[in-house]
Short mmCIF file of C-alpha atoms in Angstrom, two decimals:
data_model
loop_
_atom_site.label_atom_id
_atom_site.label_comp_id
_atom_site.label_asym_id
_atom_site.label_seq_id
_atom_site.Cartn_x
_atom_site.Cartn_y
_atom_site.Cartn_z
CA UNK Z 1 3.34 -2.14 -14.16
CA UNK Z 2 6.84 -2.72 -16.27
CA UNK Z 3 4.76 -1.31 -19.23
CA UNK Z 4 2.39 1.16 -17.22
CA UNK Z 5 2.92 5.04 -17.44
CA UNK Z 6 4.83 6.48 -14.45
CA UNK Z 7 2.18 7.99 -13.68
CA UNK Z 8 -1.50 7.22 -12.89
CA UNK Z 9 -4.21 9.34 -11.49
CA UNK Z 10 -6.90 8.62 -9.38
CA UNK Z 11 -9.97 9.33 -11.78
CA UNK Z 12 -12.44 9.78 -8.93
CA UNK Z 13 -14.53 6.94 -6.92
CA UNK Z 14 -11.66 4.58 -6.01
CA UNK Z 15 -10.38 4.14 -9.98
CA UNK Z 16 -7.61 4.28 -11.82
CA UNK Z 17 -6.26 5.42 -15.13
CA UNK Z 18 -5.18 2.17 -16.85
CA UNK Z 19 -6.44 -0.11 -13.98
CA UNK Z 20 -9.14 -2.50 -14.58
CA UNK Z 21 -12.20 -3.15 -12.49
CA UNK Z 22 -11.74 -7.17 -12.05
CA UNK Z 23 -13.96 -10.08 -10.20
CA UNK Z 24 -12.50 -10.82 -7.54
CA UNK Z 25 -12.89 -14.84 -7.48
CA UNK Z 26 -14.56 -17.10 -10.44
CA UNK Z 27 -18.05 -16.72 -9.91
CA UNK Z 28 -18.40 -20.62 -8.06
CA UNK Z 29 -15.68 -20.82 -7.21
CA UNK Z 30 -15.18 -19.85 -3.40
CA UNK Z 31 -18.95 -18.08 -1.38
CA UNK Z 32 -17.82 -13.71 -1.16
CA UNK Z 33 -20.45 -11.45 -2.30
CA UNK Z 34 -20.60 -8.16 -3.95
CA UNK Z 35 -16.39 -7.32 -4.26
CA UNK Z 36 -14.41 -6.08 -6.73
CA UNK Z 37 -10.63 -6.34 -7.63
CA UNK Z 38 -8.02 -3.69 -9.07
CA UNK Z 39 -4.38 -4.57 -9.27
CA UNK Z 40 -2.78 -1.43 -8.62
CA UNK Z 41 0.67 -2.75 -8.75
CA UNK Z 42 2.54 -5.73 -10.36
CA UNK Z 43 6.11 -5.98 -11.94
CA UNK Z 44 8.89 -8.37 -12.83
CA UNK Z 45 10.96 -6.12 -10.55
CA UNK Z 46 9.16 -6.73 -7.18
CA UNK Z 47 8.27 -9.62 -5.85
CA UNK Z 48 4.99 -8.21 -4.64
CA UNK Z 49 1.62 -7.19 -5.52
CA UNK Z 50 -0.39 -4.18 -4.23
CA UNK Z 51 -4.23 -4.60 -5.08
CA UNK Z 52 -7.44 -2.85 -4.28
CA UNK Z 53 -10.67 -4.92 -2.96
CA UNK Z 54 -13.64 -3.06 -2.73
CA UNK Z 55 -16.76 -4.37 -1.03
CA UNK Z 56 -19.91 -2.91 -1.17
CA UNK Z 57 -21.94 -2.49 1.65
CA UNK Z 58 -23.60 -5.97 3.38
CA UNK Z 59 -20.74 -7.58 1.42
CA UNK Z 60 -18.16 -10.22 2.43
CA UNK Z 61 -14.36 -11.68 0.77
CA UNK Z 62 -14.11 -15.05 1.22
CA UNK Z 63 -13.50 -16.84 4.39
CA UNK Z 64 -10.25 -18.51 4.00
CA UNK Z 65 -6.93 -18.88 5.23
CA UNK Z 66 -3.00 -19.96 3.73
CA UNK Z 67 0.55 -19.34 3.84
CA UNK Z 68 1.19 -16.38 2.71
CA UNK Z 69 0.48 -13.37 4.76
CA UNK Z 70 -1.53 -10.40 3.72
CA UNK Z 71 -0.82 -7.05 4.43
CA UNK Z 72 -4.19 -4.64 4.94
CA UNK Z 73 -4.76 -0.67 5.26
CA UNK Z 74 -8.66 0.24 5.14
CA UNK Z 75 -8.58 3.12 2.48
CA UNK Z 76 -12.42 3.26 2.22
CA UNK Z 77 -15.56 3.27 4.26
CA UNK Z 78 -15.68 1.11 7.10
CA UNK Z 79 -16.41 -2.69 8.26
CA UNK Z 80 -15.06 -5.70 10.07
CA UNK Z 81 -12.83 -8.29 9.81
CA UNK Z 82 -12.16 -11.28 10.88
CA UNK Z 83 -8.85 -12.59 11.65
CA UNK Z 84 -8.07 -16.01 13.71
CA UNK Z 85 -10.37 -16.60 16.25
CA UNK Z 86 -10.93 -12.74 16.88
CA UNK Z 87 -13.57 -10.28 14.93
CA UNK Z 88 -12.81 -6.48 14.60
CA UNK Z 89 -14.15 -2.90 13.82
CA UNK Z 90 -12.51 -1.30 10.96
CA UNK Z 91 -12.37 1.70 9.36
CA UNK Z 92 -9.95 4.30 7.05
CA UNK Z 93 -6.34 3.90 7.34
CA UNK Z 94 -6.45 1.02 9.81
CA UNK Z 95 -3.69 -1.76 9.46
CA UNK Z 96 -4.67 -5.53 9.42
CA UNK Z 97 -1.96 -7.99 9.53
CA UNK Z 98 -3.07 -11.84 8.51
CA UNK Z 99 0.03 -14.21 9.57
CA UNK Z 100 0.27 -17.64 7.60
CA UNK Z 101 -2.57 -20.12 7.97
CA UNK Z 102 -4.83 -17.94 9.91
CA UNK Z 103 -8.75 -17.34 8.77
CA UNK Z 104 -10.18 -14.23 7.87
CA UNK Z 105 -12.58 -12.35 6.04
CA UNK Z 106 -13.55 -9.12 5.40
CA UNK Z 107 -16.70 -7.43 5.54
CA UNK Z 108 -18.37 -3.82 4.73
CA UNK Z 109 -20.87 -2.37 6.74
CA UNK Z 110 -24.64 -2.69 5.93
CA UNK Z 111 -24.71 0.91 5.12
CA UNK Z 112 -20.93 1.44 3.74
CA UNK Z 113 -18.16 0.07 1.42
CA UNK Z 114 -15.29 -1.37 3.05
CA UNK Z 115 -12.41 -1.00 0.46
CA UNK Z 116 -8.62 -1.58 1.40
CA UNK Z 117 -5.67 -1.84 -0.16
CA UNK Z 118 -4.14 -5.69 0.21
CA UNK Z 119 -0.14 -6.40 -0.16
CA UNK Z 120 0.85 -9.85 -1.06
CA UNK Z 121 4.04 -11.81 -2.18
CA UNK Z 122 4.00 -12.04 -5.98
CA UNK Z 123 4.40 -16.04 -5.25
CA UNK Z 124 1.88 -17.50 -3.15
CA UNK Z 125 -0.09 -20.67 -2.20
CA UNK Z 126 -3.76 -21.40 -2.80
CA UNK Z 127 -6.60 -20.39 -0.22
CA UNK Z 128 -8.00 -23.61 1.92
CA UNK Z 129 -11.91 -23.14 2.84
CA UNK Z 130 -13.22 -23.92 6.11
CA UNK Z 131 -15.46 -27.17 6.57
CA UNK Z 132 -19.04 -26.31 7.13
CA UNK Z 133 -18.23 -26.70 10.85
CA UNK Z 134 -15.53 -24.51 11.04
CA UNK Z 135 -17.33 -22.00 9.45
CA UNK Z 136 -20.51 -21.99 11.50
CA UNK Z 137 -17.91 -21.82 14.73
CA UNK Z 138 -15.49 -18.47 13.07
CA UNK Z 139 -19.44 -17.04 11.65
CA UNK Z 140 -20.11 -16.57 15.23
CA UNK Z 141 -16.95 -14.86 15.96
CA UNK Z 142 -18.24 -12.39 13.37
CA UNK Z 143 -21.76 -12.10 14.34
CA UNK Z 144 -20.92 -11.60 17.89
CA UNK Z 145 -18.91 -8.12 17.13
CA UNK P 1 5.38 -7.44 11.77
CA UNK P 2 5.93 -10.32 13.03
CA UNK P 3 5.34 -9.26 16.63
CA UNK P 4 2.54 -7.02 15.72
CA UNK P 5 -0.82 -6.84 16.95
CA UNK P 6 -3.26 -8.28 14.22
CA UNK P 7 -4.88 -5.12 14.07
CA UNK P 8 -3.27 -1.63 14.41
CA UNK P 9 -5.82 1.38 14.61
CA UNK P 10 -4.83 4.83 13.04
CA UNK P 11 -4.85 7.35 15.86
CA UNK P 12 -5.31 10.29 13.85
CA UNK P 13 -3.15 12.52 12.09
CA UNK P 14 -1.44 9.68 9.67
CA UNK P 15 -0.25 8.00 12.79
CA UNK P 16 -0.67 4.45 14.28
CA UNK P 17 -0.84 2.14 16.78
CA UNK P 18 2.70 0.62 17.54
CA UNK P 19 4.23 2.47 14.74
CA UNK P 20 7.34 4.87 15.35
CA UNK P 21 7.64 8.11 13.47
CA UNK P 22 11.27 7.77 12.43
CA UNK P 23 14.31 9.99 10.70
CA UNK P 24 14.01 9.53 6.80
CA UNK P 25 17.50 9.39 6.86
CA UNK P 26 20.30 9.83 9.03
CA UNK P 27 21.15 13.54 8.81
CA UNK P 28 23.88 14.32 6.09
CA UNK P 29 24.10 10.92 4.41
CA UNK P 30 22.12 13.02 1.67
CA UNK P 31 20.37 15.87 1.00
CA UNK P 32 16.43 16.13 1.86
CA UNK P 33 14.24 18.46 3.58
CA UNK P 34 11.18 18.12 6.28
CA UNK P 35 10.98 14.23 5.78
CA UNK P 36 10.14 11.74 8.02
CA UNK P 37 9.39 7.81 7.59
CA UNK P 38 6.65 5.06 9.29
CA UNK P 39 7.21 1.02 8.42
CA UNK P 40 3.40 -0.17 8.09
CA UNK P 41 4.83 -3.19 7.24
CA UNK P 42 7.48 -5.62 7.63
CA UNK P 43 8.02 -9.48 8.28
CA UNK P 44 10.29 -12.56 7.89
CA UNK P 45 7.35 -13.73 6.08
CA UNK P 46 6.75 -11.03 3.15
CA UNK P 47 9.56 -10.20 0.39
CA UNK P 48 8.26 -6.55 1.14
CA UNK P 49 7.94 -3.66 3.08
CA UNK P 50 5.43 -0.92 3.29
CA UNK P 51 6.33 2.52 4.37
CA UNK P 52 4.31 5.57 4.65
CA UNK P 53 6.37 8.66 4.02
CA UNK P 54 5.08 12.44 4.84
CA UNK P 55 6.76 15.55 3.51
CA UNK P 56 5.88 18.73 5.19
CA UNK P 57 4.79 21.49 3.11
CA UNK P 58 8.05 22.99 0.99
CA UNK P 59 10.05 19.64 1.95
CA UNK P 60 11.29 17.25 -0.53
CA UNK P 61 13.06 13.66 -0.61
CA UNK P 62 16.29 12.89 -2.05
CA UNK P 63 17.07 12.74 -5.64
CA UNK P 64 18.25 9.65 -6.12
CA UNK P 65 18.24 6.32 -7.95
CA UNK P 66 18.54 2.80 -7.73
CA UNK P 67 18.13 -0.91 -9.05
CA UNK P 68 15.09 -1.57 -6.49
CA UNK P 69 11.59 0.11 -7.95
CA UNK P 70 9.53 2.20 -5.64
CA UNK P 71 5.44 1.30 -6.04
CA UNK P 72 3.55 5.10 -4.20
CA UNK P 73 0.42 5.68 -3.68
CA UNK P 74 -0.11 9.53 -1.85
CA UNK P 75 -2.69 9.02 0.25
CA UNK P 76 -2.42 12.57 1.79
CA UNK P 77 -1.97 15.89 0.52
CA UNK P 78 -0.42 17.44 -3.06
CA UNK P 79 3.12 18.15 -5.22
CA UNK P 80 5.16 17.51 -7.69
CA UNK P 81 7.37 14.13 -8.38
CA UNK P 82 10.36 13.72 -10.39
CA UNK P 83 10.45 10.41 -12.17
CA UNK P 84 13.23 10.12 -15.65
CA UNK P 85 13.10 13.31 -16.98
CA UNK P 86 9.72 14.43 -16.30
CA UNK P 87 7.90 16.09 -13.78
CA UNK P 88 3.92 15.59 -12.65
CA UNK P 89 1.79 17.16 -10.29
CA UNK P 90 0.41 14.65 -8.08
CA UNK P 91 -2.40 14.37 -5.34
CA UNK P 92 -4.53 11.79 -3.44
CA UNK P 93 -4.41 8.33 -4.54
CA UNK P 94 -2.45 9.00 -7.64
CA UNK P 95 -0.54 6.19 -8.19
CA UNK P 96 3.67 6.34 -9.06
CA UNK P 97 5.98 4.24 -10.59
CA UNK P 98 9.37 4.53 -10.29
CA UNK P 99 11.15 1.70 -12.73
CA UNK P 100 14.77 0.41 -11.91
CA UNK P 101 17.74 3.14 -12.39
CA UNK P 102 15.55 6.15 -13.30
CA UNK P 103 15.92 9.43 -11.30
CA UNK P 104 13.33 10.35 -8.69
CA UNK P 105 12.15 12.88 -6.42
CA UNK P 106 9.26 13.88 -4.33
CA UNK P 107 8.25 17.43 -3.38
CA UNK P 108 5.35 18.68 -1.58
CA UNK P 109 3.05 22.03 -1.96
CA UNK P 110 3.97 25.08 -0.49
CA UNK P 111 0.95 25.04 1.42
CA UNK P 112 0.44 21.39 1.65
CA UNK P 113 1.92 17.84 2.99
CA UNK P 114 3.18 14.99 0.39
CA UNK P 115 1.98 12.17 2.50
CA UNK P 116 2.28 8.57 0.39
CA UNK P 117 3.05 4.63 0.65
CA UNK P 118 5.82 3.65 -0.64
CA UNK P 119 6.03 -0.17 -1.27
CA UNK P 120 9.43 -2.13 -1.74
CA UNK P 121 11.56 -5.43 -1.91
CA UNK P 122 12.68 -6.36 1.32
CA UNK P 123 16.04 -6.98 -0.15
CA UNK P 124 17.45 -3.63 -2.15
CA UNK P 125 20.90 -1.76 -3.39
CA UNK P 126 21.79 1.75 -1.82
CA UNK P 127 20.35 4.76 -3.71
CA UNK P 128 23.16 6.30 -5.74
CA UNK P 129 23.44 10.67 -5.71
CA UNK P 130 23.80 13.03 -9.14
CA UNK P 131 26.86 14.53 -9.37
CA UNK P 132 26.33 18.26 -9.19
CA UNK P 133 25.55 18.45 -13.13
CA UNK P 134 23.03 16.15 -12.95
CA UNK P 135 21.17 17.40 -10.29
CA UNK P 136 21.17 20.90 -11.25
CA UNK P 137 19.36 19.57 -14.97
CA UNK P 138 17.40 17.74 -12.89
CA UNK P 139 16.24 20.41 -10.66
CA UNK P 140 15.39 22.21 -13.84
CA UNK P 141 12.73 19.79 -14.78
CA UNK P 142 10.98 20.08 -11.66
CA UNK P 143 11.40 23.57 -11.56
CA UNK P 144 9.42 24.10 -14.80
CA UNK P 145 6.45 22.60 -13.29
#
């Protein structure tokens, strides 16, 4: 952002002059499926990030939790998410709030994209993964909404 | 933040759960027109804040500038932006940069809102005003538009 123009316009379709379409993981390197990254804003000035994660429809981020806290609105389409030990319906302009340690994940609809814009620190720690147990217990969360 | 419910649902109308519609600013600490300010987001744990700000049609922000950069995204709505010495028409999900020190102001349509998120340091200086020659060059930049 210190070197991007003042101005960049939405080009159509959720893109961005000057903003790259990104993976959003290493491919192995955490289970997600079908999502895509754009970091919409980054500078030496703040000491945050604003990105976009798209996920097409039947796809999921990845189920994880860690310290720092993310900040959600649902800008796109429609989904669910789970957060804790609770699962929820979400849709445009909704707010999700993920406090420090706390699981979640995010998933689209089977017949929509759930995109949403995330705020973050520009510091933060690595993601922890679930065991396999823990996962199977917070999957039914999910599959019960 | 903090206290907040994990999920907050938009109500309708650029409004949501648990969220006050508040003053922009205090009335005559500077000059703005038809403004009015929401906190999305704000915690002990995030070196942020995000803040949705909505114009009403013929309205404008402040001309002003200071150290702390201002990330926007309009997410409703259509008009102009000062930012340095030029002016750009702006719509939905055209995304705004406005660097440390540099003049900026935010207009919307005649005949439309200027609805946007404005993300910032938690910790920031006070906006300084133009002096009267300043604005009135200024003015003339947006006025060209």
């Amino acid at each position: 952002m210190d070197d991007a123009p003042l101005v960049r316009k939405h080009t159509g379709d959720f893109h961005w002059e000057g903003v790259d379409v990104l993976r959003y993981k290493q491919e192995g390197e955490a289970p997600f499926k079908d999502v895509t990254r754009q970091v919409l804003f980054e500078s030496a000035s703040l000491p945050a990030q604003l990105r976009y994660f798209e996920v097409a429809p039947g796809g999921h981020t990845t189920l994880e939790r860690h310290e720092h806290v993310h900040a959600v609105m649902v800008i796109r389409g429609r989904g669910q998410c789970l957060v804790g030990e609770h699962a929820y319906a979400i849709g445009e302009r909704d707010l999700v709030n993920v406090p420090p340690m706390t699981w979640h994940q995010f998933r689209a609809a089977a017949d929509a994209p759930l995109g949403f814009l995330c705020l973050v620190a520009a510091e933060r720690d690595r993601p922890q993964m679930p065991t396999r147990d823990e996962a199977s217990q917070l999957q039914q969360v999910l599959d019960k909404l």
